[in-house]
XYZ file of C-alpha atoms in Angstrom:
571
model
C -0.125 0.017 0.119
C 1.265 3.610 -0.783
C 0.936 5.821 2.292
C 0.145 9.334 2.028
C 2.931 11.704 2.585
C 3.654 12.510 6.328
C 0.652 10.683 7.744
C 1.236 9.012 11.417
C 0.948 5.042 11.235
C 0.458 2.800 14.066
C 3.591 0.342 14.644
C 2.871 -2.971 14.626
C -0.469 -2.296 15.500
C -0.107 -0.645 18.767
C 1.232 2.414 20.293
C 3.884 2.525 22.898
C 2.713 4.798 25.780
C 5.519 6.631 27.729
C 4.709 7.269 31.384
C 5.138 10.886 31.572
C 4.522 13.560 34.296
C 1.216 15.760 33.094
C 2.792 19.437 32.883
C 1.918 22.923 30.809
C 4.051 21.615 27.968
C 0.872 22.367 25.432
C -1.785 24.204 25.660
C -5.145 24.751 23.834
C -5.537 28.674 23.394
C -9.756 28.149 22.934
C -12.077 25.321 23.890
C -13.028 25.278 20.119
C -9.647 24.555 19.185
C -9.087 20.703 17.645
C -5.283 21.225 17.319
C -2.881 21.717 20.388
C 0.098 24.171 20.709
C 3.691 22.485 21.650
C 4.895 24.905 24.457
C 8.289 22.743 24.467
C 9.222 20.081 22.060
C 7.169 17.081 22.555
C 8.405 13.455 21.870
C 6.792 10.654 20.158
C 4.750 8.355 22.803
C 4.027 11.441 25.510
C 0.636 11.065 26.628
C -1.286 14.501 26.583
C -4.408 15.435 28.011
C -6.691 18.166 26.884
C -10.380 18.926 28.428
C -10.340 15.289 29.740
C -9.221 14.006 26.541
C -6.332 11.697 26.710
C -4.092 11.967 23.207
C -0.851 9.776 22.704
C 1.837 11.862 20.565
C 2.522 9.539 17.267
C 5.246 11.491 16.202
C 7.714 14.594 17.768
C 5.789 17.510 17.768
C 8.264 20.631 17.638
C 8.211 23.609 20.021
C 5.697 26.143 18.564
C 4.221 23.449 16.210
C 0.685 21.881 16.385
C -0.719 18.600 16.819
C -4.295 17.280 16.011
C -6.564 16.708 19.226
C -8.557 14.119 16.839
C -8.516 12.100 13.649
C -9.417 14.282 10.804
C -10.266 13.239 7.418
C -9.702 14.744 4.084
C -11.593 18.009 4.077
C -12.204 18.293 8.058
C -11.849 21.851 9.042
C -8.933 23.064 11.298
C -9.596 25.239 14.519
C -7.422 27.276 16.424
C -7.913 30.569 18.812
C -11.373 29.573 18.075
C -11.575 30.370 14.366
C -11.091 28.408 11.364
C -7.310 28.189 10.007
C -7.228 25.408 7.688
C -8.648 22.128 6.086
C -7.025 18.906 5.953
C -5.513 17.365 2.819
C -4.705 14.281 3.926
C -6.328 11.764 6.883
C -4.603 12.892 10.168
C -4.370 10.848 13.090
C -5.132 12.315 16.650
C -1.468 12.941 18.125
C 0.050 13.648 14.469
C 1.631 16.925 13.399
C 0.036 19.984 11.818
C 2.104 20.475 8.701
C 2.051 22.241 5.520
C 1.755 19.011 3.520
C -1.275 17.981 5.592
C -3.084 21.029 6.015
C -3.872 23.819 3.588
C -5.147 27.396 4.246
C -9.239 28.022 5.232
C -10.646 30.723 6.449
C -14.259 31.527 7.343
C -16.532 33.440 5.500
C -17.905 36.779 6.657
C -20.637 39.664 5.601
C -21.143 43.107 6.360
C -24.161 42.911 8.817
C -22.768 43.073 12.364
C -24.281 41.564 15.511
C -24.489 43.283 18.715
C -21.433 43.926 20.463
C -20.733 44.658 24.291
C -17.197 45.469 25.766
C -15.862 45.117 29.309
C -13.046 47.483 29.845
C -10.172 46.235 31.826
C -8.974 47.831 35.063
C -6.974 50.288 34.420
C -7.140 52.071 37.810
C -3.011 51.762 37.864
C -2.997 54.623 35.241
C -5.520 56.643 35.887
C -4.483 60.369 36.400
C -0.569 59.198 34.763
C 1.025 61.605 32.561
C 3.756 61.526 30.066
C 6.399 64.283 29.136
C 5.238 65.307 25.474
C 5.741 67.995 23.010
C 2.426 70.114 22.899
C 1.629 71.383 19.388
C -0.692 74.227 18.608
C -3.531 72.121 17.051
C -3.579 70.427 20.678
C -1.881 67.256 19.729
C 1.407 66.108 21.735
C 4.077 64.548 20.232
C 6.444 61.856 21.756
C 9.482 63.245 20.211
C 10.363 66.308 18.391
C 11.521 66.080 14.805
C 12.638 67.974 11.856
C 11.862 66.255 8.345
C 13.607 66.794 5.038
C 11.533 65.513 2.232
C 11.948 64.901 -1.724
C 8.839 65.084 -3.796
C 10.572 62.850 -6.459
C 13.301 60.314 -6.023
C 15.299 62.991 -8.823
C 15.890 64.828 -5.261
C 17.268 62.042 -3.356
C 20.834 63.330 -4.074
C 20.484 66.929 -2.592
C 18.676 65.252 0.206
C 21.951 63.429 0.937
C 23.878 66.400 0.627
C 21.601 68.154 3.268
C 22.267 64.961 5.404
C 25.696 65.234 4.957
C 26.032 68.947 5.697
C 23.975 69.087 9.058
C 23.815 65.610 10.668
C 26.985 65.193 12.409
C 27.716 69.084 12.595
C 24.910 69.631 14.790
C 25.189 66.494 16.719
C 22.724 64.224 15.513
C 23.026 60.605 14.913
C 25.794 58.916 12.480
C 25.366 55.904 10.827
C 28.402 54.344 12.407
C 28.640 53.746 16.083
C 31.103 56.875 16.223
C 32.195 59.874 14.460
C 35.374 61.116 13.022
C 36.157 65.104 13.628
C 38.631 65.520 11.039
C 38.481 69.344 11.324
C 40.191 69.159 14.298
C 42.971 67.662 12.798
C 42.657 70.268 10.067
C 43.041 73.221 12.868
C 45.720 71.861 14.303
C 47.886 71.629 10.789
C 46.914 75.343 10.113
C 47.922 76.218 13.450
C 51.314 74.853 12.862
C 51.220 71.941 15.398
C 53.739 69.123 15.559
C 53.397 65.851 14.171
C 53.208 64.567 17.525
C 50.371 66.967 18.634
C 48.571 66.105 15.500
C 48.539 62.206 16.124
C 47.873 62.885 19.784
C 44.532 64.962 18.641
C 41.289 62.854 20.229
C 39.137 62.815 17.216
C 36.665 60.447 17.791
C 33.250 60.978 19.232
C 30.701 58.378 20.246
C 27.088 58.773 19.738
C 26.503 59.478 23.054
C 29.075 61.909 23.023
C 27.657 63.737 20.090
C 24.087 63.805 21.577
C 25.405 65.297 24.538
C 26.980 68.185 22.101
C 23.618 68.652 20.331
C 23.385 72.603 19.590
C 19.510 72.166 19.634
C 18.987 69.893 22.810
C 14.958 70.064 22.479
C 15.311 68.974 18.886
C 15.367 64.870 18.824
C 16.722 64.769 15.065
C 16.546 65.469 11.448
C 14.771 62.975 9.372
C 15.863 62.457 5.681
C 12.422 60.723 4.203
C 14.150 59.470 0.969
C 11.963 57.264 -1.486
C 11.500 55.893 -4.947
C 8.337 57.494 -5.970
C 6.903 61.015 -6.950
C 7.392 60.343 -10.704
C 6.987 57.661 -13.369
C 4.524 54.870 -12.437
C 0.706 55.666 -12.343
C -0.593 59.267 -11.071
C -2.549 57.389 -8.402
C 0.972 56.525 -6.864
C 2.031 60.344 -6.544
C -1.511 61.236 -4.977
C -1.179 58.214 -2.392
C 2.563 59.295 -1.818
C 1.637 63.108 -1.243
C -1.044 62.101 1.450
C 1.457 60.132 3.109
C 4.270 62.940 2.862
C 1.203 65.233 4.499
C 0.397 62.780 7.010
C 4.294 62.942 8.547
C 4.421 66.680 8.311
C 1.048 66.902 10.233
C 2.403 64.029 12.888
C 2.675 65.316 16.494
C 6.328 64.235 16.489
C 7.255 66.631 13.819
C 8.248 70.200 14.427
C 8.544 71.235 10.552
C 9.857 70.500 7.184
C 12.012 70.941 4.297
C 10.771 70.236 0.848
C 12.729 69.356 -2.321
C 10.685 69.359 -5.449
C 12.281 68.817 -9.110
C 9.589 70.968 -10.887
C 8.483 68.388 -13.645
C 7.468 65.327 -11.301
C 3.794 64.178 -10.854
C 3.868 64.895 -7.086
C 3.424 68.625 -7.309
C 4.268 70.975 -4.593
C 0.375 72.183 -4.895
C -0.715 68.775 -4.386
C 1.267 68.252 -1.041
C -0.089 71.664 -0.069
C -3.710 70.590 -0.685
C -2.978 67.530 1.214
C -1.676 69.181 4.303
C -4.836 71.349 4.215
C -7.227 68.645 3.968
C -6.001 66.867 7.072
C -4.673 69.699 9.129
C -6.418 73.040 8.105
C -5.030 74.973 10.737
C -1.695 73.914 10.342
C 1.174 76.150 11.658
C 4.111 74.241 11.369
C 6.827 75.961 9.109
C 6.935 73.861 5.856
C 9.590 75.154 3.605
C 9.524 74.352 -0.336
C 12.590 74.647 -2.482
C 12.299 73.852 -6.448
C 15.254 72.977 -8.110
C 14.457 74.066 -11.690
C 13.095 77.582 -10.609
C 16.733 77.764 -8.676
C 19.808 79.657 -9.787
C 21.886 76.728 -9.435
C 22.375 73.700 -7.218
C 24.612 75.397 -4.869
C 21.972 77.731 -4.355
C 19.340 75.401 -3.904
C 21.696 73.658 -1.296
C 22.392 76.871 0.504
C 18.739 78.028 0.838
C 17.872 74.578 2.092
C 20.633 74.531 4.975
C 19.882 77.771 5.891
C 15.859 77.503 6.031
C 16.426 74.093 7.953
C 18.510 75.316 10.316
C 16.592 78.790 11.208
C 13.632 75.956 11.449
C 15.423 74.055 14.076
C 16.057 77.211 15.800
C 12.126 77.588 16.567
C 11.861 74.010 16.990
C 14.307 73.999 19.945
C 12.306 76.392 21.718
C 9.300 73.747 22.473
C 10.089 71.801 25.327
C 8.360 68.464 27.076
C 5.446 69.101 29.420
C 2.906 66.648 31.264
C 0.541 65.396 28.921
C -2.645 62.903 29.681
C -2.301 59.383 28.055
C -5.268 60.199 25.945
C -2.489 61.916 23.793
C -0.731 58.482 22.940
C -1.336 57.283 19.419
C -0.374 53.537 19.588
C 0.349 51.667 16.462
C 0.037 47.924 16.843
C 2.525 46.145 14.471
C 4.061 42.858 14.134
C 6.464 41.054 12.109
C 8.832 38.127 11.905
C 6.208 36.185 14.094
C 6.467 32.633 15.383
C 3.781 29.813 16.704
C 4.364 32.019 19.982
C 3.184 35.490 18.941
C -0.333 34.695 18.821
C 0.015 33.246 22.319
C 2.189 35.685 24.365
C 3.366 39.025 22.642
C 0.089 39.700 20.827
C -2.598 39.303 23.197
C -0.226 40.733 26.085
C -0.067 44.043 23.411
C -3.939 43.660 23.017
C -4.255 44.175 26.587
C -2.062 47.169 26.758
C -4.308 48.753 23.850
C -7.722 47.897 25.825
C -6.067 49.656 28.663
C -5.003 52.697 26.818
C -8.471 52.660 25.141
C -9.978 52.698 28.492
C -8.038 55.552 29.221
C -9.301 57.711 26.338
C -6.106 57.227 24.218
C -6.086 55.654 20.452
C -4.939 52.439 19.190
C -4.319 51.430 15.478
C -4.288 48.034 13.965
C -3.321 47.432 10.670
C -1.981 44.871 8.364
C -5.414 43.749 6.214
C -3.671 40.643 4.765
C -3.200 39.456 8.226
C -6.802 39.886 9.497
C -7.983 37.054 7.180
C -10.112 34.539 8.914
C -11.271 37.196 11.580
C -13.111 39.601 9.322
C -16.508 38.780 10.988
C -14.962 39.101 14.553
C -14.108 42.849 13.531
C -17.056 43.753 11.743
C -18.941 42.723 15.077
C -16.818 44.861 16.937
C -17.657 48.036 14.610
C -19.191 50.586 16.355
C -21.030 52.032 13.065
C -22.855 49.877 10.222
C -20.785 52.304 7.751
C -17.520 51.364 9.160
C -18.139 47.824 8.942
C -19.297 48.227 5.444
C -16.223 49.748 4.988
C -14.200 47.228 6.442
C -16.006 44.563 4.567
C -15.061 46.338 1.278
C -11.704 46.996 1.879
C -11.011 43.337 2.661
C -13.001 41.945 -0.162
C -11.018 44.528 -2.580
C -7.877 43.784 -1.053
C -8.416 39.662 -1.235
C -9.432 40.178 -5.164
C -6.529 42.507 -6.264
C -4.334 39.684 -4.976
C -6.198 36.887 -6.596
C -6.258 38.855 -9.902
C -2.513 38.711 -10.033
C -2.260 34.926 -9.150
C -1.960 35.277 -5.833
C -4.040 35.267 -2.481
C -3.569 36.114 1.188
C -2.779 32.342 1.832
C 0.498 32.911 0.314
C 1.090 35.568 3.375
C 3.232 33.381 5.405
C 7.032 33.777 4.847
C 9.363 30.712 5.407
C 10.203 31.975 8.707
C 6.734 31.927 9.646
C 6.145 28.634 8.212
C 9.292 27.122 9.694
C 7.986 28.514 13.555
C 4.678 26.946 13.367
C 2.373 29.405 11.441
C 1.582 27.174 8.653
C -1.437 29.164 7.247
C -2.259 32.673 6.603
C -5.556 32.311 8.640
C -3.516 30.807 11.582
C -0.867 33.516 11.271
C -3.859 36.115 11.093
C -5.658 35.002 14.264
C -2.807 35.282 16.164
C -1.619 38.859 14.793
C -5.227 39.912 15.260
C -4.818 40.083 19.384
C -2.481 42.625 19.202
C -6.098 44.842 18.465
C -7.203 43.005 22.161
C -10.970 43.195 22.425
C -12.456 46.972 22.620
C -15.128 48.190 19.972
C -13.804 49.487 16.665
C -14.637 53.294 16.437
C -13.257 54.054 12.828
C -12.106 51.821 10.076
C -9.293 54.073 7.923
C -8.174 53.547 4.365
C -4.356 54.142 3.997
C -3.308 57.703 4.641
C -6.330 58.345 6.413
C -5.837 60.182 9.484
C -6.507 59.046 13.186
C -9.092 61.233 14.406
C -11.501 59.320 17.031
C -10.216 58.022 20.568
C -10.455 53.936 20.670
C -9.646 51.353 18.098
C -9.039 52.214 14.910
C -8.299 49.858 11.737
C -6.081 50.936 9.264
C -5.691 49.470 5.759
C -1.987 48.624 5.081
C 0.008 45.878 3.473
C 1.455 42.727 5.459
C 4.956 44.134 4.875
C 6.209 45.035 7.895
C 7.959 47.926 6.787
C 5.202 49.581 4.429
C 2.507 48.951 7.023
C 4.978 50.762 10.001
C 5.275 53.605 7.487
C 1.607 53.977 7.011
C 0.409 53.732 10.763
C 2.812 56.769 11.348
C 1.451 58.367 8.304
C -2.100 58.366 9.938
C -1.064 59.625 13.034
C 0.391 57.188 15.460
C 3.226 58.865 17.851
C 4.664 55.455 19.155
C 4.894 51.938 17.713
C 4.862 48.545 19.231
C 6.110 45.646 17.135
C 5.744 42.258 18.039
C 8.170 39.470 16.650
C 9.189 36.037 17.426
C 12.008 35.654 15.083
C 13.610 39.277 15.669
C 14.079 42.325 13.133
C 15.677 45.609 13.461
C 12.841 47.592 11.988
C 12.501 51.506 13.055
C 10.949 54.146 11.732
C 11.845 57.956 11.613
C 9.183 59.763 13.278
C 7.618 57.346 15.768
C 9.704 55.276 18.490
C 9.062 51.600 17.392
C 9.177 49.272 20.648
C 10.419 45.526 19.614
C 8.615 42.869 21.534
C 9.814 39.221 21.524
C 7.331 36.393 22.162
C 10.025 34.386 23.531
C 12.843 34.714 25.910
C 15.269 32.912 23.860
C 14.939 35.361 21.224
C 14.975 38.262 23.545
C 18.548 37.142 24.925
C 19.779 36.371 21.730
C 18.895 39.384 20.068
C 18.642 41.878 23.144
C 20.533 44.516 21.508
C 17.608 45.355 19.104
C 14.808 44.040 21.302
C 12.973 46.116 24.120
C 10.637 44.128 25.669
C 10.104 40.138 26.632
C 6.816 38.781 26.454
C 8.211 35.453 26.798
C 7.397 35.661 30.594
C 3.967 34.765 29.292
C 5.101 31.457 28.302
C 7.140 30.533 31.061
C 4.441 31.514 33.601
C 6.061 34.404 35.187
C 3.596 36.797 33.936
C -0.169 36.860 32.884
C -1.372 38.511 30.117
C -2.718 41.149 31.951
C 0.332 41.729 33.937
C 2.393 41.437 30.840
C -0.197 44.301 29.123
C 0.809 46.733 31.979
C 4.349 46.402 31.611
C 4.085 47.129 28.235
C 2.030 50.305 28.846
C 4.209 51.509 31.565
C 7.339 51.105 29.131
C 5.489 52.731 26.595
C 4.901 55.906 28.531
C 8.530 56.066 29.763
C 9.612 55.661 25.838
C 6.889 58.416 25.203
C 8.346 60.727 27.870
C 11.807 60.503 26.326
C 13.271 58.725 29.552
C 14.020 55.362 28.009
C 14.887 55.390 24.048
C 13.522 52.569 22.120
C 16.187 50.388 20.444
C 15.601 51.111 17.206
C 16.058 54.828 18.094
C 19.278 54.117 19.463
C 20.573 52.390 16.235
C 19.185 54.605 13.963
C 16.636 52.176 12.240
C 14.646 54.950 10.134
C 12.876 52.626 7.835
C 10.392 54.205 5.144
C 8.495 52.618 2.440
C 5.443 53.980 0.963
C 3.195 51.460 -0.120
C 1.983 52.339 -3.978
C -1.424 50.493 -3.366
C -0.424 47.455 -5.401
C -0.471 44.093 -4.065
C 1.975 43.845 -0.973
C 1.258 40.630 1.433
């Protein structure tokens, strides 16, 4: 008989039972689940017991992977997190591993009509009355940082942006892309003064990042950020229209004091388009924005000279703003994940979801994005929408996104990366059900399309791609002033404008990549923390970062990832 690939079989008609002490080495996340998660590597023959049912493992189960609680026939539905995450492609015996060979992606159908939803807010008493030290803007918003932006309207101006970066960054004491800066000017001055070779050789010329930051000319300005990109011209006109809306969102972001804009002149993304976009989202904007058009300039030298002077004087004014106490309701928290693993949906994501619920209960805002990673939980989110208009909008955006992926020969089912699959996330619905936990349990107050702004306190849904950097870029462009990024595999991702806090789903990752990970949610897996206690620790850490007390690792390393989405299919 030809046996189907990867199916478990009896040995000599009997299974050999191993006498093992029952422990928390595995977990059923939801009572409806018919697959079980291995918290630690489980060996063949181990006796497991879930809700009174005894199952003997018929093969080794890798950590973070799943095994079957029952026998499955071809076509049987697989449930995890209480939702449909796949269907059996082969007969699977209970106690066998769930793999990409025996299970395929499947997700529940959804409709735009919503059911009644009620929410019990968590106990946020530990945070009532807490404040953070932020930068207060004239429009009433409060930033967690204070940056000046330099933005090209087209990729043709990226070189001029580079020139401005070289002229200003290190000279003003801001970050260098290295761990140190070399002060060649000191050697030049020594030489001009007639110093001996020995004196020149003994002149200190190396400054660390920490030393540079202490010598900043503008102590209240956190940095100058240069948002280079490959758009603004070519492609389709809609690409440029979306780009200027995104850039307008960055200029309007509460973490930004002002901006210097480079335009070539003939590109699709015109200065007038950016001005109209700023007026649309921030009609009372009083931030200084300086526009420089190269084709109207006397020369490139004059263009750079004018840009440097405008930016310098803008920094002078930006430096007058100081941190002052602000209520937590001024926090707009971006909820992001990337490099997820089989623990992300058990530890980091639900803990972040609890922190999100706490913030919402305190009058703040949270934003859940990555629409391809909400596949399979659409109905739950539709039911949580406060208005029928928003439930319909979410329905339409998800249908349109899915259809666009299918139209180019792909689909949401192709979202999981090789790293996701290797670490236990074998279907998109499985990955999505865990990813959605970042949004907590609160009502959805608003559904936003890409570049639309957060204007309402509470949980917002924002249409972005599943690509980590594109999504984080979109979150900040829509008004987030801090982002928490959960990961099970590790990533150095950051953002030019908002601090991005990386949180590991497991302790092993936190210990291996401690240089880039801010928070460890692996203590939920080991039992040292509950989802609730971890959620409170996350919010406390957010407050300290928002106050400038604790810099995020991404800020320390200068991770300024910025990738605008061109609204194409990006999973």
